[in-house]
Structures are given as structure tokens and as C-alpha cells.
Amino acid sequence: VTAAQARSGLGLGLWGFYRRMGGGLALALCAAAIVGWRRPDVLAAVVPFLLLCIASPAVARWVSSPGLAAGTSSLSAADARALRLIARRT
């Protein structure tokens, strides 16, 4: 994340994803409007794709959210020491 993105404060909520992906949504709505205006007979075929485009920010948020952890176990003392030594070398 760049400093400018962090400063913009779009957030990680659903509304933030919709704001961040607003350009793509506007493009999809414009394309659907043009198809509806020029070829209304194929509008029924366009509607599923339009719905997928409208739902894409919600899907992106769902995919980006952390899943439920099955179970966490703490590190043993030897593992913690080994990881600390590796971290110092890098």
C-alpha cells in the first residue's frame, strides 16, 4: 500500500471496495446502457454479466478478508529461537 492510498482512507469495508472499484462499475453500467439502447433484444443476455460486475467489489472484499483459523498453536521455545536467529540474519 502506498502512502497516498493509505492517506486516501477508502477503508477495507464494503463501501470502500465499491468506491475503489467505481470506475469499472461505471464502465459496466455504461456498456449495459449502450447495449440496451442499441440492441434491446440482447439485453437479457447482458443482465447476468452486469450483475456479476455489480457484485464484483463484494466478492473482492469477501476474498480479501481473512478466513477462520482452524486452530493456532504456539511456537515451542526452540522454534521461536530459530526464527529469531533467522530474522537477525535477514
XYZ file of C-alpha atoms in Angstrom:
90
model
C 0.000 0.000 0.000
C 1.433 3.327 -0.993
C 1.306 6.302 1.329
C -1.182 8.040 -0.952
C -3.534 5.050 -0.842
C -3.275 4.824 2.927
C -3.951 8.540 3.262
C -7.000 8.437 0.991
C -8.810 6.490 3.704
C -11.012 4.392 1.428
C -11.060 1.729 4.092
C -11.449 -2.000 3.898
C -15.202 -2.028 4.312
C -17.669 -2.885 1.594
C -18.278 0.779 0.730
C -14.508 1.312 0.397
C -14.259 -1.518 -2.113
C -17.156 -0.096 -4.123
C -15.514 3.347 -4.135
C -12.157 1.902 -5.142
C -13.686 -0.126 -7.986
C -16.128 2.591 -9.052
C -14.526 3.154 -12.439
C -15.077 -0.425 -13.506
C -18.651 -0.343 -12.261
C -19.360 2.854 -14.183
C -17.861 1.343 -17.317
C -20.045 -1.776 -16.967
C -23.176 0.311 -16.442
C -22.366 2.484 -19.474
C -21.755 -0.588 -21.621
C -25.064 -2.100 -20.486
C -26.864 1.172 -21.251
C -25.364 1.289 -24.735
C -26.316 -2.337 -25.401
C -29.826 -1.663 -24.104
C -30.138 1.380 -26.320
C -28.646 -0.111 -29.481
C -29.709 -3.770 -29.173
C -32.556 -4.174 -26.663
C -33.192 -7.705 -27.931
C -29.920 -8.965 -26.392
C -30.313 -7.128 -23.099
C -31.455 -10.344 -21.391
C -28.070 -11.882 -22.190
C -26.226 -8.845 -20.800
C -28.020 -8.676 -17.440
C -26.167 -11.643 -15.817
C -22.812 -10.113 -16.706
C -23.942 -6.743 -15.403
C -24.989 -8.328 -12.109
C -21.587 -10.018 -11.848
C -19.873 -6.680 -12.426
C -22.023 -5.018 -9.773
C -21.260 -7.803 -7.300
C -17.504 -7.834 -8.005
C -16.494 -5.412 -5.184
C -18.421 -7.525 -2.667
C -16.684 -10.653 -3.963
C -13.304 -8.892 -3.826
C -13.910 -7.921 -0.206
C -15.007 -11.451 0.676
C -11.904 -12.954 -0.957
C -9.628 -10.403 0.750
C -10.959 -10.977 4.244
C -9.073 -13.411 6.444
C -10.630 -16.808 6.841
C -11.467 -18.502 10.066
C -8.435 -20.095 11.641
C -8.868 -23.783 12.290
C -6.704 -23.572 15.337
C -3.477 -21.947 16.293
C -0.699 -23.434 18.256
C 2.069 -21.543 19.949
C 5.673 -21.984 18.961
C 7.981 -24.066 21.002
C 10.936 -22.326 22.602
C 13.336 -23.927 20.119
C 11.241 -22.806 17.135
C 10.954 -19.259 18.494
C 14.730 -19.097 18.991
C 15.392 -20.452 15.484
C 13.056 -17.902 13.935
C 14.660 -15.081 15.912
C 18.100 -16.123 14.659
C 16.847 -16.236 11.063
C 15.278 -12.811 11.450
C 18.532 -11.334 12.692
C 20.397 -12.663 9.639
C 17.945 -11.218 7.137
